[in-house]
């Protein structure tokens, strides 16, 4: 998942839900512990956020052994009326573009759909 950002006090532009979704888009098989560390949240907070995202239809998961593999539903529209017509895929594309501009290759480039189920990929590419 890369380096963990420094802690930040005060308000930010992205919600914790967006941060968790972006972390899952980076690696659909990531562990809750790793998401929590990356997003500077507790594991319990990440569990609640994932439950929120699943309940709203933005995310689903399947068990793969002892791990979860998450699947983002890229066509799901964003919730706020001001973002009418924008989808999760649009949000993730903007975040991926930001990573590219910073010179960081984004794992999304390796997948045609954000958060696509990794089980469909050949074993060598995991």
Short mmCIF file of C-alpha atoms in Angstrom, two decimals:
data_model
loop_
_atom_site.label_atom_id
_atom_site.label_comp_id
_atom_site.label_asym_id
_atom_site.label_seq_id
_atom_site.Cartn_x
_atom_site.Cartn_y
_atom_site.Cartn_z
CA UNK A 1 0.00 0.00 0.00
CA UNK A 2 2.98 2.32 0.17
CA UNK A 3 4.16 4.68 2.85
CA UNK A 4 1.77 5.63 5.61
CA UNK A 5 1.08 9.37 5.55
CA UNK A 6 1.87 11.56 8.52
CA UNK A 7 -1.00 12.30 10.93
CA UNK A 8 -3.08 15.35 10.15
CA UNK A 9 -5.15 17.56 12.41
CA UNK A 10 -8.12 19.57 11.18
CA UNK A 11 -10.52 19.08 8.31
CA UNK A 12 -9.70 17.44 5.00
CA UNK A 13 -11.35 17.26 1.58
CA UNK A 14 -11.85 13.49 1.45
CA UNK A 15 -14.03 11.58 3.87
CA UNK A 16 -12.85 8.46 5.64
CA UNK A 17 -15.28 6.50 3.44
CA UNK A 18 -13.50 7.79 0.31
CA UNK A 19 -10.09 6.98 1.79
CA UNK A 20 -11.14 3.42 2.65
CA UNK A 21 -12.66 2.93 -0.80
CA UNK A 22 -9.46 4.21 -2.45
CA UNK A 23 -7.34 1.87 -0.31
CA UNK A 24 -9.49 -1.07 -1.38
CA UNK A 25 -9.25 0.04 -5.03
CA UNK A 26 -5.45 -0.04 -4.65
CA UNK A 27 -5.58 -3.63 -3.40
CA UNK A 28 -8.89 -5.54 -3.28
CA UNK A 29 -7.34 -8.20 -1.05
CA UNK A 30 -5.95 -5.75 1.50
CA UNK A 31 -6.48 -6.47 5.18
CA UNK A 32 -8.57 -4.26 7.45
CA UNK A 33 -5.47 -3.79 9.60
CA UNK A 34 -3.54 -2.38 6.62
CA UNK A 35 -6.41 -0.10 5.58
CA UNK A 36 -6.63 1.22 9.14
CA UNK A 37 -2.91 1.98 9.28
CA UNK A 38 -2.91 3.64 5.86
CA UNK A 39 -6.00 5.76 6.58
CA UNK A 40 -5.02 6.51 10.20
CA UNK A 41 -8.23 4.94 11.52
CA UNK A 42 -9.00 2.21 14.00
CA UNK A 43 -9.73 -1.25 12.68
CA UNK A 44 -13.23 -0.99 14.13
CA UNK A 45 -13.83 2.28 12.25
CA UNK A 46 -12.70 0.61 9.01
CA UNK A 47 -15.05 -2.32 9.67
CA UNK A 48 -17.97 0.11 10.13
CA UNK A 49 -17.05 2.02 6.97
CA UNK A 50 -16.82 -1.20 4.95
CA UNK A 51 -20.22 -2.25 6.32
CA UNK A 52 -21.64 1.17 5.30
CA UNK A 53 -20.18 0.84 1.79
CA UNK A 54 -21.54 -2.69 1.40
CA UNK A 55 -24.98 -1.75 2.70
CA UNK A 56 -25.16 1.14 0.21
CA UNK A 57 -24.10 -1.09 -2.70
CA UNK A 58 -20.68 0.44 -3.35
CA UNK A 59 -18.73 -2.61 -2.28
CA UNK A 60 -19.09 -6.35 -1.83
CA UNK A 61 -16.74 -9.04 -0.65
CA UNK A 62 -16.15 -12.76 -1.01
CA UNK A 63 -14.22 -14.99 1.32
CA UNK A 64 -11.03 -16.45 -0.09
CA UNK A 65 -9.63 -18.76 2.57
CA UNK A 66 -9.23 -16.62 5.67
CA UNK A 67 -9.15 -13.38 3.69
CA UNK A 68 -11.68 -11.15 2.01
CA UNK A 69 -11.52 -10.11 -1.61
CA UNK A 70 -13.41 -6.85 -2.14
CA UNK A 71 -15.20 -5.80 -5.30
CA UNK A 72 -16.04 -2.18 -5.94
CA UNK A 73 -19.19 -1.47 -7.95
CA UNK A 74 -17.75 1.21 -10.28
CA UNK A 75 -21.06 2.33 -11.79
CA UNK A 76 -22.66 3.21 -8.47
CA UNK A 77 -23.46 6.95 -8.33
CA UNK A 78 -22.01 9.13 -5.59
CA UNK A 79 -24.48 9.96 -2.83
CA UNK A 80 -24.49 13.75 -2.60
CA UNK A 81 -26.88 15.64 -4.92
CA UNK A 82 -24.06 18.01 -5.92
CA UNK A 83 -22.26 15.01 -7.49
CA UNK A 84 -25.31 13.89 -9.46
CA UNK A 85 -24.19 11.81 -12.43
CA UNK A 86 -20.73 11.06 -11.02
CA UNK A 87 -19.86 7.47 -10.20
CA UNK A 88 -17.42 5.69 -7.94
CA UNK A 89 -15.30 4.98 -11.03
CA UNK A 90 -15.06 8.73 -11.70
CA UNK A 91 -13.90 9.42 -8.14
CA UNK A 92 -11.31 6.63 -8.26
CA UNK A 93 -10.07 7.80 -11.67
CA UNK A 94 -9.46 11.30 -10.27
CA UNK A 95 -7.54 9.84 -7.33
CA UNK A 96 -5.53 7.59 -9.67
CA UNK A 97 -4.70 10.58 -11.88
CA UNK A 98 -3.42 12.40 -8.80
CA UNK A 99 -1.15 9.45 -7.98
CA UNK A 100 0.17 9.44 -11.57
CA UNK A 101 0.95 13.15 -11.40
CA UNK A 102 2.96 12.53 -8.25
CA UNK A 103 4.96 9.91 -10.15
CA UNK A 104 3.46 7.00 -8.25
CA UNK A 105 2.22 4.22 -10.54
CA UNK A 106 -1.31 3.40 -9.49
CA UNK A 107 -2.43 -0.24 -9.24
CA UNK A 108 -5.64 0.74 -11.07
CA UNK A 109 -3.59 0.81 -14.26
CA UNK A 110 -3.26 -2.95 -13.95
CA UNK A 111 -7.01 -3.50 -13.79
CA UNK A 112 -9.61 -2.47 -16.31
CA UNK A 113 -12.31 -1.89 -13.67
CA UNK A 114 -11.60 -0.32 -10.25
CA UNK A 115 -11.68 -2.97 -7.55
CA UNK A 116 -12.24 -5.84 -10.01
CA UNK A 117 -12.29 -9.22 -8.34
CA UNK A 118 -8.73 -10.49 -8.33
CA UNK A 119 -9.81 -14.10 -8.59
CA UNK A 120 -10.27 -13.53 -12.32
CA UNK A 121 -6.60 -12.58 -12.75
CA UNK A 122 -3.86 -15.13 -13.46
CA UNK A 123 -1.87 -16.26 -10.43
CA UNK A 124 1.40 -14.70 -11.70
CA UNK A 125 -0.06 -11.15 -11.71
CA UNK A 126 -1.07 -11.16 -8.04
#
